[in-house]
Coordinates of C-alpha atoms in Angstrom, one line a residue:
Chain R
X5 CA 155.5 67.6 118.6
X6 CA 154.1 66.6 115.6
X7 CA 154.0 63.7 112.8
X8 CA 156.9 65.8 111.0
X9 CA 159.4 65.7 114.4
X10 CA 158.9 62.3 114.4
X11 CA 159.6 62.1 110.6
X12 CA 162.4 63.7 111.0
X13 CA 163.5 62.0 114.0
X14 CA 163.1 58.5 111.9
X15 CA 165.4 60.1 109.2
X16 CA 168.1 61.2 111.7
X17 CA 167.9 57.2 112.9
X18 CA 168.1 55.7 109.4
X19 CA 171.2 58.2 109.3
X20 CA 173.1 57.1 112.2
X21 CA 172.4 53.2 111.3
X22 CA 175.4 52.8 108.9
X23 CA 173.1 51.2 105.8
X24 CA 172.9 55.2 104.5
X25 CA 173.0 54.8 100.4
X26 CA 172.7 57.3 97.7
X27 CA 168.8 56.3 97.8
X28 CA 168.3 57.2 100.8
X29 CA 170.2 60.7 100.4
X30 CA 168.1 61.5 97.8
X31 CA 164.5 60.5 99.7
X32 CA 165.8 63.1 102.6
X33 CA 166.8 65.9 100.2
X34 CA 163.3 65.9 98.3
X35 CA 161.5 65.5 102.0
X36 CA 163.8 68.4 103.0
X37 CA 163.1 70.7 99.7
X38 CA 158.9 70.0 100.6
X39 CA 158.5 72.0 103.1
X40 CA 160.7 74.4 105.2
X41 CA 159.0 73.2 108.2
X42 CA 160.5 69.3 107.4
X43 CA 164.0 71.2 107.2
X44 CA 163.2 73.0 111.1
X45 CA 162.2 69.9 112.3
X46 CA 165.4 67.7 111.0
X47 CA 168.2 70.6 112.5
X48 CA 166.2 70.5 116.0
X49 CA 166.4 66.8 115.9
X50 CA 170.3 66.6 114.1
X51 CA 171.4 68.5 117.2
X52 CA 169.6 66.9 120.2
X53 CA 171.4 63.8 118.2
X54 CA 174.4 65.9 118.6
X55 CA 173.8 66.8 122.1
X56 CA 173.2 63.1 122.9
X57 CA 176.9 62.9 122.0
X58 CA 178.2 64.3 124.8
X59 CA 177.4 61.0 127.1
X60 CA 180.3 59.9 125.8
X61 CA 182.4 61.1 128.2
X62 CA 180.4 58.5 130.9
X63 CA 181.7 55.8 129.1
X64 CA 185.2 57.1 127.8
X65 CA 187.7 54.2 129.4
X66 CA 185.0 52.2 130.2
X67 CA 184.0 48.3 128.3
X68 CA 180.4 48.5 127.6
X69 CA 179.9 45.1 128.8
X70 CA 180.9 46.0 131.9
X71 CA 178.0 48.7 132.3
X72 CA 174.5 47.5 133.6
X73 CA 173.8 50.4 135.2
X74 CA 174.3 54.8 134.8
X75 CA 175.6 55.9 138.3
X76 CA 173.3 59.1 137.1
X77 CA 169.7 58.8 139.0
X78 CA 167.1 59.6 136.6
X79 CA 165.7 63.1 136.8
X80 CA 162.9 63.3 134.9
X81 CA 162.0 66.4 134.0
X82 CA 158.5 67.1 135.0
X83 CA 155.9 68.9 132.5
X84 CA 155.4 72.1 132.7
X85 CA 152.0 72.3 134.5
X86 CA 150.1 75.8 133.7
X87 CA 148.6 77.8 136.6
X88 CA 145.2 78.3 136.3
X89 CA 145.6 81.8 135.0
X90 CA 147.9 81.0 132.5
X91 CA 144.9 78.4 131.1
X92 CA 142.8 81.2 131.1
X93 CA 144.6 83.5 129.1
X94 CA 145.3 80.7 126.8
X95 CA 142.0 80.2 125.7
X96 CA 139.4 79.3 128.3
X97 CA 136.4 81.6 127.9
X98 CA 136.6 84.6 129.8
X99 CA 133.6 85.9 131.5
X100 CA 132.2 89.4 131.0
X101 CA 133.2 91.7 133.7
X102 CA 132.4 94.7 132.2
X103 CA 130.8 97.6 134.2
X104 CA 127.7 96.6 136.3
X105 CA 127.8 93.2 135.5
X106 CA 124.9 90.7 135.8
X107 CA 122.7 92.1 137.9
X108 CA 119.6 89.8 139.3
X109 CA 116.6 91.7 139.8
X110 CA 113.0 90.1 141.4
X111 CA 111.1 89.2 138.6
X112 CA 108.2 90.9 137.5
X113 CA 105.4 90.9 135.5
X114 CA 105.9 94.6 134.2
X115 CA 108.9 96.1 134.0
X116 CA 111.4 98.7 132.2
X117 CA 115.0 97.1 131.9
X118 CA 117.7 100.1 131.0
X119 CA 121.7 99.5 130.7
X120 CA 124.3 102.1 130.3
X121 CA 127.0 102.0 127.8
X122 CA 129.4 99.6 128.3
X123 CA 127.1 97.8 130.9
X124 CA 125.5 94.0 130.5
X125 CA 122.8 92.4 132.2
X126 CA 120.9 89.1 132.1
X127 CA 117.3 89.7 134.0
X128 CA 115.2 86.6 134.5
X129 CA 111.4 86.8 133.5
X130 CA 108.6 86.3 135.4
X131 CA 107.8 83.4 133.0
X132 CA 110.9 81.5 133.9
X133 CA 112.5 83.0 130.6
X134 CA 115.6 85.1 130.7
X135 CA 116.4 88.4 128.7
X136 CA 120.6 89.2 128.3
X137 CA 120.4 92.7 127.7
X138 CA 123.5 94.1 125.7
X139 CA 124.7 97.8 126.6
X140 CA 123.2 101.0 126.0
X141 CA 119.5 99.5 125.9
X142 CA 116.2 100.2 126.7
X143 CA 113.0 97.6 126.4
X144 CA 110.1 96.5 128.4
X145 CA 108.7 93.9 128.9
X146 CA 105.0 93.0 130.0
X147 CA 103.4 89.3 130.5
X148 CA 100.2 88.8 129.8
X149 CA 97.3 85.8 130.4
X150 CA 97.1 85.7 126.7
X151 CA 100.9 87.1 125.1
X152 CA 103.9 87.6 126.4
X153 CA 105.1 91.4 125.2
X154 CA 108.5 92.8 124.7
X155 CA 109.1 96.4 123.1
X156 CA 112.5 96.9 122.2
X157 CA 113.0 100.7 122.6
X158 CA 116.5 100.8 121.5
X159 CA 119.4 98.5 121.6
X160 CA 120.1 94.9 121.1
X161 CA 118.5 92.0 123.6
X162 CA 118.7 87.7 123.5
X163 CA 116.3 86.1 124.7
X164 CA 116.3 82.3 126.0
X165 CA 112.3 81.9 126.0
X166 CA 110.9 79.7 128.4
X167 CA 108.2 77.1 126.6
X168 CA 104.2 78.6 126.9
X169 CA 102.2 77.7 123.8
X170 CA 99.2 79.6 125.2
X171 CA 101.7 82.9 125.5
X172 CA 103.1 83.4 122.4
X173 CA 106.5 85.4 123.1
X174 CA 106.7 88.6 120.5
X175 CA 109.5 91.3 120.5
X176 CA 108.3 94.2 119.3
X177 CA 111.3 96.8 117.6
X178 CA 109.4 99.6 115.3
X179 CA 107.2 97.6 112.7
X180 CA 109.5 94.5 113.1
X181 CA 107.5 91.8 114.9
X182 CA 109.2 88.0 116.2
X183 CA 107.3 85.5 117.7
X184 CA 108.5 82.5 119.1
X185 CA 106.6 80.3 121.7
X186 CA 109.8 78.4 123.4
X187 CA 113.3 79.1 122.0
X188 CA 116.3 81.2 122.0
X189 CA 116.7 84.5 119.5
X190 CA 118.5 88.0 119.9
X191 CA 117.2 91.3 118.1
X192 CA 118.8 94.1 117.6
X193 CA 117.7 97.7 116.6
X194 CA 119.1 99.8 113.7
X195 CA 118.4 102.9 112.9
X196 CA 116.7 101.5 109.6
X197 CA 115.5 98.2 110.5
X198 CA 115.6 95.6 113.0
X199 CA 118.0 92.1 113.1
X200 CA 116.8 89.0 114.3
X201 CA 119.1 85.7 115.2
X202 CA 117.8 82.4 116.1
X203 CA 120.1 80.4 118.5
X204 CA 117.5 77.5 119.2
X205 CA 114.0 76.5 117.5
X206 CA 112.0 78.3 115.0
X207 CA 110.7 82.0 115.2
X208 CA 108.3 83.9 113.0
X209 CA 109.7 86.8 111.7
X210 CA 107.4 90.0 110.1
X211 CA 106.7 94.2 109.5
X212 CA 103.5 95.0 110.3
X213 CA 103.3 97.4 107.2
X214 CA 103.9 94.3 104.9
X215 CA 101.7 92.0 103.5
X216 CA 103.8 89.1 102.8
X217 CA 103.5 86.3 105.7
X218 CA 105.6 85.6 108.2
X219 CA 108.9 84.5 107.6
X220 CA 110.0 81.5 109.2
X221 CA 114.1 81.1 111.1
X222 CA 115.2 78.3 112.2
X223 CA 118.5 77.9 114.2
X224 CA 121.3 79.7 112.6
X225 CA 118.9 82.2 111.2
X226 CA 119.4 85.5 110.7
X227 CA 117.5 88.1 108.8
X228 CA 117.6 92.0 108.9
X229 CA 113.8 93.6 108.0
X230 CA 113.8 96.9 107.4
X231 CA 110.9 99.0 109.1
X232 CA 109.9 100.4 105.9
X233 CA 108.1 97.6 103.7
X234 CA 110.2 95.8 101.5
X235 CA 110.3 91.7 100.9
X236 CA 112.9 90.7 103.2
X237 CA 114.8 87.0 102.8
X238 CA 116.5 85.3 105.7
X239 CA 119.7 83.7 105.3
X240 CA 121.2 80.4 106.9
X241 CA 124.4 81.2 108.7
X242 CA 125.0 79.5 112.1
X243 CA 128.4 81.1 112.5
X244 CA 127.5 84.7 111.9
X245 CA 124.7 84.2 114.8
X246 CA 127.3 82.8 117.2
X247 CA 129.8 85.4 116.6
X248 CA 127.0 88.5 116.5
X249 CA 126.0 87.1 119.4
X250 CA 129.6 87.2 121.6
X251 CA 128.2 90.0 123.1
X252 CA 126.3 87.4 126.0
X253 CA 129.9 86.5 127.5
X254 CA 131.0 90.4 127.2
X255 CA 133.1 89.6 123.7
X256 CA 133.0 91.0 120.3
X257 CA 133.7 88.4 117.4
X258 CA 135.1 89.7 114.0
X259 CA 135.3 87.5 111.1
X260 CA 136.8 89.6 107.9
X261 CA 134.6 92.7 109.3
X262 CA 135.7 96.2 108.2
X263 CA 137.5 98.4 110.9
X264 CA 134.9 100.9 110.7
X265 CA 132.5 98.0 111.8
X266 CA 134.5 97.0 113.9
X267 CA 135.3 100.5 115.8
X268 CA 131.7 101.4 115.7
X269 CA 131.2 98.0 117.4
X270 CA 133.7 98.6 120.3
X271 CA 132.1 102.3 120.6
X272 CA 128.9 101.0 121.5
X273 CA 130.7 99.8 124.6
X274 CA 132.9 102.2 125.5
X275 CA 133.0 106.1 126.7
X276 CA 136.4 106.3 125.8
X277 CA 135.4 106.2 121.7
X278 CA 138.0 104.3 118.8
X279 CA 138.8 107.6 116.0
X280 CA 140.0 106.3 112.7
X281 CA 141.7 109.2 111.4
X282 CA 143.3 107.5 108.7
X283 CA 140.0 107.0 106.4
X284 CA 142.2 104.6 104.0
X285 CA 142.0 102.3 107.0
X286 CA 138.4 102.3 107.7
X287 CA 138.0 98.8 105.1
X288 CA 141.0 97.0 106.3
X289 CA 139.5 93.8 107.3
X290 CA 140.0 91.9 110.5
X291 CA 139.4 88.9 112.4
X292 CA 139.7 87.8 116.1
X293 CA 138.0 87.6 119.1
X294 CA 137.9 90.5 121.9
X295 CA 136.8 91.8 125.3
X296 CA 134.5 94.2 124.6
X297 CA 135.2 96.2 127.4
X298 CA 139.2 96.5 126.0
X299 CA 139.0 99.0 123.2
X300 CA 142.9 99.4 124.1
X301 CA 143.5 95.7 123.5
X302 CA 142.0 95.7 120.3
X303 CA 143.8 98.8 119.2
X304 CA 147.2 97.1 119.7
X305 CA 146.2 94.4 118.0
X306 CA 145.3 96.8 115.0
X307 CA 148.5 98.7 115.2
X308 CA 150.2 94.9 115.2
X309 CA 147.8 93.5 112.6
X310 CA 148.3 96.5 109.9
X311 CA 151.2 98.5 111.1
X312 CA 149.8 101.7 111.5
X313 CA 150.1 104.0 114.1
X314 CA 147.7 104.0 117.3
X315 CA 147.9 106.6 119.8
X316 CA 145.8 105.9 123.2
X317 CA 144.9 108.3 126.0
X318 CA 142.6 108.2 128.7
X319 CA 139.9 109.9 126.6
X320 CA 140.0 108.2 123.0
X321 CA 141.9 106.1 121.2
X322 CA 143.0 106.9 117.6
X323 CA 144.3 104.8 114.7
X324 CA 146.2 105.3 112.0
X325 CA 148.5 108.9 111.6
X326 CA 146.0 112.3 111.9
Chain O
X270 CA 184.8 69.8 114.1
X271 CA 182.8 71.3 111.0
X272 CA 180.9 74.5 111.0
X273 CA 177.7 72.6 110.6
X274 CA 178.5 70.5 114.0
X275 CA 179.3 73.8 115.7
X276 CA 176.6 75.6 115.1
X277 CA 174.6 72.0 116.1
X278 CA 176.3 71.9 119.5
X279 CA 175.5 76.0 119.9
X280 CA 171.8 74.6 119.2
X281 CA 171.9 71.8 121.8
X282 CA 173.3 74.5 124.5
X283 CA 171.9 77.2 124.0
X284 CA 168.6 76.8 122.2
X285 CA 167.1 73.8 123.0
X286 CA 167.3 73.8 126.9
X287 CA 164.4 77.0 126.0
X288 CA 162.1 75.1 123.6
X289 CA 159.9 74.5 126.1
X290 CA 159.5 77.8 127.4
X291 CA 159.0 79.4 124.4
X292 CA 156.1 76.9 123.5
X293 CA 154.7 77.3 126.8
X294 CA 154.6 81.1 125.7
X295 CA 153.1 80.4 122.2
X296 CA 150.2 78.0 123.8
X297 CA 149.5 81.3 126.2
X298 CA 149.4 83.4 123.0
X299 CA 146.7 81.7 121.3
X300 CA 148.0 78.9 119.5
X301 CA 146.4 75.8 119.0
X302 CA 148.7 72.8 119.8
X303 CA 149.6 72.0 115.6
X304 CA 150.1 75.6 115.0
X305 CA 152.6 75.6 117.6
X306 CA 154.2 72.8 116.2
X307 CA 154.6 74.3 112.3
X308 CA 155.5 77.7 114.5
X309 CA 158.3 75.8 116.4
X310 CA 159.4 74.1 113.2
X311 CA 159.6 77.2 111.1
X312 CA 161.9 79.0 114.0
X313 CA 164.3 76.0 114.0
X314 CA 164.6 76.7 110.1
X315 CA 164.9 80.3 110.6
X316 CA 168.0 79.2 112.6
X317 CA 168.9 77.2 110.1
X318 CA 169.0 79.8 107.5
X319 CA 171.1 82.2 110.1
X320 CA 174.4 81.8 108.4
X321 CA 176.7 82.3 111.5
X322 CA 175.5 82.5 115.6
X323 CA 178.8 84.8 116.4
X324 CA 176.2 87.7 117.1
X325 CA 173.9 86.2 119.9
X326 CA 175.0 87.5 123.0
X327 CA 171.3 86.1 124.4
X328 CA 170.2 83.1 122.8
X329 CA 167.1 83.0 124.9
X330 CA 165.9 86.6 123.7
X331 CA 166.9 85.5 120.6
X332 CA 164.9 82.3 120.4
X333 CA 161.9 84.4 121.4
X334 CA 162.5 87.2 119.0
X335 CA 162.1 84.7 115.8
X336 CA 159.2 83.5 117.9
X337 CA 157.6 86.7 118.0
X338 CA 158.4 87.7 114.5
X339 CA 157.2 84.5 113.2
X340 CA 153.7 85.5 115.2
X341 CA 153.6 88.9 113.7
X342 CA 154.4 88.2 110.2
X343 CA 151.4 85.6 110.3
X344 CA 149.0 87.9 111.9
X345 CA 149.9 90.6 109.1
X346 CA 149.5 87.7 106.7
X347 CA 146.6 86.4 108.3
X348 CA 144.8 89.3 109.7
X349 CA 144.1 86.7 112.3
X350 CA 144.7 88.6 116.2
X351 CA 143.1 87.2 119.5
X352 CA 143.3 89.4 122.7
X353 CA 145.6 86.3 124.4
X354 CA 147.9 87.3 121.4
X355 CA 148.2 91.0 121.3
X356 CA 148.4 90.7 125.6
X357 CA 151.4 88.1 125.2
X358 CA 153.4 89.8 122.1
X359 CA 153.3 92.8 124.4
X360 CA 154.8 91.1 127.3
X361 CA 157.1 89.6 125.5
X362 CA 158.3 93.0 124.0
X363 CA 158.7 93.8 127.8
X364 CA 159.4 90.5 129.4
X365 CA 162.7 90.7 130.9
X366 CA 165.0 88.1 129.6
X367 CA 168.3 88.6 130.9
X368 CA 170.2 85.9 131.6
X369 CA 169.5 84.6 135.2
X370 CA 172.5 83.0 137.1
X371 CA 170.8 79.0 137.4
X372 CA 170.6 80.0 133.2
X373 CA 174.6 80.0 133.1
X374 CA 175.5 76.7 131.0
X375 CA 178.1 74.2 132.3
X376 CA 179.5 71.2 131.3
X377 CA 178.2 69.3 134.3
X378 CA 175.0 71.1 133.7
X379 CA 174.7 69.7 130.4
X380 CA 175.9 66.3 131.1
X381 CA 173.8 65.8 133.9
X382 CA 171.0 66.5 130.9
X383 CA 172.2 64.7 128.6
X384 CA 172.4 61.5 130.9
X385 CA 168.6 62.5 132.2
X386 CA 166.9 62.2 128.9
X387 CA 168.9 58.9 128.2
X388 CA 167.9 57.5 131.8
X389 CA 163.8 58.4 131.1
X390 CA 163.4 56.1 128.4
X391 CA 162.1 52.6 128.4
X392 CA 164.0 49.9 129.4
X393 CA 165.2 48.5 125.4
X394 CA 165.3 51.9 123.9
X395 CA 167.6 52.6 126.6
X396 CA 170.0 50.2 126.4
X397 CA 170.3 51.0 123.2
X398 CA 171.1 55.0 124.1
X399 CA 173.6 53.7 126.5
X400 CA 175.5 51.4 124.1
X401 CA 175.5 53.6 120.8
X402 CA 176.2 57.2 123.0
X403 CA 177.7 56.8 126.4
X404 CA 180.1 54.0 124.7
X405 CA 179.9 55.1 120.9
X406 CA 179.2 51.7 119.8
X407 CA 177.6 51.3 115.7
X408 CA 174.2 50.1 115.1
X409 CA 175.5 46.6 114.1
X410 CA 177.4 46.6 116.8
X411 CA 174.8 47.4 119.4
X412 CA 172.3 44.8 117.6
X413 CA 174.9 42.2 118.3
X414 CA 175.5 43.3 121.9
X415 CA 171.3 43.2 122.5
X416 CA 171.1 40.5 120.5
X417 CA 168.4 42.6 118.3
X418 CA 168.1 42.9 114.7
X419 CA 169.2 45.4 112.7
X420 CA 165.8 47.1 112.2
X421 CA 164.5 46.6 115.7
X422 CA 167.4 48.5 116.9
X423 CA 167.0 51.3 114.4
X424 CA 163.4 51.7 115.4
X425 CA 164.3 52.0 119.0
X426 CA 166.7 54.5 118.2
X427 CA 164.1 57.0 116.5
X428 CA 161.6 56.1 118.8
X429 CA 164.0 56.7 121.6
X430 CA 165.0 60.3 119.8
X431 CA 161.2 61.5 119.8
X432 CA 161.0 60.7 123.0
X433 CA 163.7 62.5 123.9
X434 CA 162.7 65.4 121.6
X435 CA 159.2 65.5 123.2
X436 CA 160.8 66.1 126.5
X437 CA 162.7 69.1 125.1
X438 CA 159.4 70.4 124.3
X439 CA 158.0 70.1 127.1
X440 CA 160.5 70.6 129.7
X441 CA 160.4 72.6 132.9
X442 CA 161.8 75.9 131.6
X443 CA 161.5 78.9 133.3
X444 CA 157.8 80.4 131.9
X445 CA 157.9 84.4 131.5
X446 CA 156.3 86.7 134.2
X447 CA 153.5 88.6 132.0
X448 CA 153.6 92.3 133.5
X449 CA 151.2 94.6 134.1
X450 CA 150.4 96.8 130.9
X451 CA 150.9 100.4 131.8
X452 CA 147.5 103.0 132.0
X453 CA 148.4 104.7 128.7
X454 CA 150.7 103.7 126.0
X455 CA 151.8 105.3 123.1
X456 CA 152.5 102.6 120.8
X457 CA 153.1 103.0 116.8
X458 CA 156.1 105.2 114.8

């Protein structure tokens, strides 16, 4: 129910008052010819008017003076109240459940964390910092009097760094170095060059083959560096890191992304691989939020979204007409 | 009676006594509380536009079918999808929606309603239901018999109309059983 229901229920009362001129006719033909939603909302509320019409048979024979009361007891209709499941699926954040979920593991001072495809963990640090490790990943970690060290190996990794200024925190992927000292930041390996996202506080940012200085990223940061020298500029977008980082609760985020990017995205956590064989499909753009452990969801939702055909089977899952 | 009141009555039957379930569906598909609203609004002018209601043998599917229709040609507009959409436009392509027997309309049924919605409302605004439609008296009339004005008792009377129209929205209708989605589908042409 909105502001226009009630406009419209306002019209249908100035109707029904008797004091109707040509004025008025006119005001409720040029709200009407505004907006076909003003025209929805007057026929829903013209015929509960209507419907209201049909008490008249209470009173048919009847003074209305003599009336004080309706023999009818009041049965109020009670709202709809949703069962919890129902609030879920409309909108409350689901947790990740994919394969192998969060798995808690005794911290330690040297260790190798490895997930599978399609497999999520979130390992707390000897330090008191925790590393979410996204699918298909390798990195270790070592924490040291003096640094705390984390190679990335391959794969993608967010970090919510516990505060040490005497242990600089620094993720090592290729050349690309970040340091932060007590923050939040993800980084993510590609085969050219490394991506890092700040979430919270400030992190430096460099390639060890480059001479430039650091480069500084605050919260909403992002910045791919490639690992062969080249200046590199970081860009301000708080939304982008939010959504590239939907991976921690098990999700994928598009916003206008490509459907190539966005099947290579699902692929990363899947067996069962997303085949565009349609290649005039493969820059359709999307948007929408997903579980990224429901390649099959987001396939329907393609095959709704542009109409094309989507065959799925237990081994792939193929869009558009081979 | 004129063709317009007809097809108004078949809307107060048979359409209205399901607005609340089918919003209850659209909240579970993804949509945000105004976007509901402009949805809702748009299907009531899509019935609008629907030149003759001889055809629907279902009004319930039928109610949902605009629903679902509306949703799709928006997300094709839009590009916009959420999983809680795609999971609900496919139950509803399955959900059955036969007519159950409680379902079958009466005139007691709908009196019973009609008498409910004008019993919920405050006291004034009441009175004012039960003068003008239980005993079909004119505004001026009703004023008179309250001893209102004019204006006070045409305020009641649209404030007494969305409240009525908000209980049609959000009303105890039946909600839709989602199904489970099958292992492997073959969905497309």
């Amino acid at each position: 129910m909105s502001a226009i229901d009630e406009q419209a229920a306002a019209y249908i009362a100035a109707r029904a008052a008797g004091r109707w001129d040509e004025a008025d006719q006119a005001a409720l033909e040029a709200w009407l010819a505004a907006d076909t939603r003003h025209q929805g909302a007057f026929f829903r509320a013209e015929a509960a008017w209507a419907m209201l019409d049909r008490a008249s048979v209470m009173g048919a024979g009847i003074a209305a003076d003599t009336v004080h009361t309706s023999p009818f007891r009041a049965l109020t209709p009670r709202p709809p109240t949703l069962t919890r499941r129902q609030w879920l699926a409309g909108g409350g954040l689901i947790a990740a459940s994919v394969a192998g979920a969060a798995l808690i593991l005794p911290a330690l001072t040297h260790q190798r964390l490895q997930t599978e495809v399609g497999e999520l963990r979130k390992v707390p640090l000897k330090d008191q910092s925790i590393a979410s490790v996204n699918t298909d990943t390798t990195l270790d970690v070592a924490l040291g009097a003096k640094r705390r060290d984390i190679r990335l190996i391959r794969g993608e990794a967010w970090f919510q760094v516990a505060k040490d200024k005497a242990r600089p925190f620094v993720v090592e992927a290729d050349t690309v170095r970040a340091r932060a000292v007590g923050t939040a930041f993800g980084v993510r390996r590609y085969p050219d060059g490394a991506e890092v996202m700040v979430s919270e506080g400030v992190v430096e940012v460099w390639n060890t083959q480059a001479p430039d200085t650091p480069t500084r990223l605050e919260a909403g940061g992002r910045i791919f560096v490639p690992y062969a020298p080249q200046p590199i500029r970081a860009e301000y977008a708080p939304e982008t890191v939010d959504r590239r980082l939907a991976w921690r609760e098990g999700q994928i985020a598009l916003d206008n992304d490509s459907l190539t990017h966005a099947a290579a995205e699902f692929n990363r956590y899947n067996s069962r691989k997303i085949v565009i064989a349609d290649p005039a499909l493969g820059d359709e753009k999307l948007v929408g939020w997903f579980r990224a452990d429901q390649p099959d969801t987001f396939a329907r939702s393609v095959h709704l979204a542009l109409d094309v055909p989507v065959r799925i089977d237990d081994t792939r899952i193929v869009i558009g007409a081979e | 009676m004129s063709a317009h009141d007809e097809r108004l009555a078949f809307i107060g039957t048979h359409i209205l006594p399901h607005e609340a379930g089918m919003r209850q569906w659209l909240s579970r598909a993804g949509l945000s509380p105004s976007e509901r609203d402009d949805l809702v609004q748009e299907v009531y002018y899509r019935l609008l536009r629907q030149t003759s209601y001889a055809h629907i043998t279902d009004p319930r599917a039928y109610l949902y079918r605009i629903a679902r229709n509306l949703m799709l040609e928006q997300i094709r507009k839009n590009r916009v999808v959420s999983i809680t959409t795609v999971q609900n436009l496919d139950e509803l392509g399955r959900a059955d929606l036969s007519p159950t027997p409680e379902q079958a309309v009466s005139a007691r049924r709908e009196l019973s309603r009609v008498m409910a919605f004008i019993e919920s409302l405050p006291a004034r605004c009441k009175a004012v239901f039960e003068l003008r439609k239980v005993h079909g008296l004119s505004q001026a009339e009703t004023a008179a018999r309250l001893g209102l004005s004019e204006n006070v008792v045409e305020k009641e009377t649209a404030r007494g109309l969305t409240l009525i129209l908000k209980q049609v929205a959000e009303g105890d209708a039946p909600a839709l059983v989602p199904m489970q989605p099958a292992r492997t589908r073959h969905v497309g042409h």
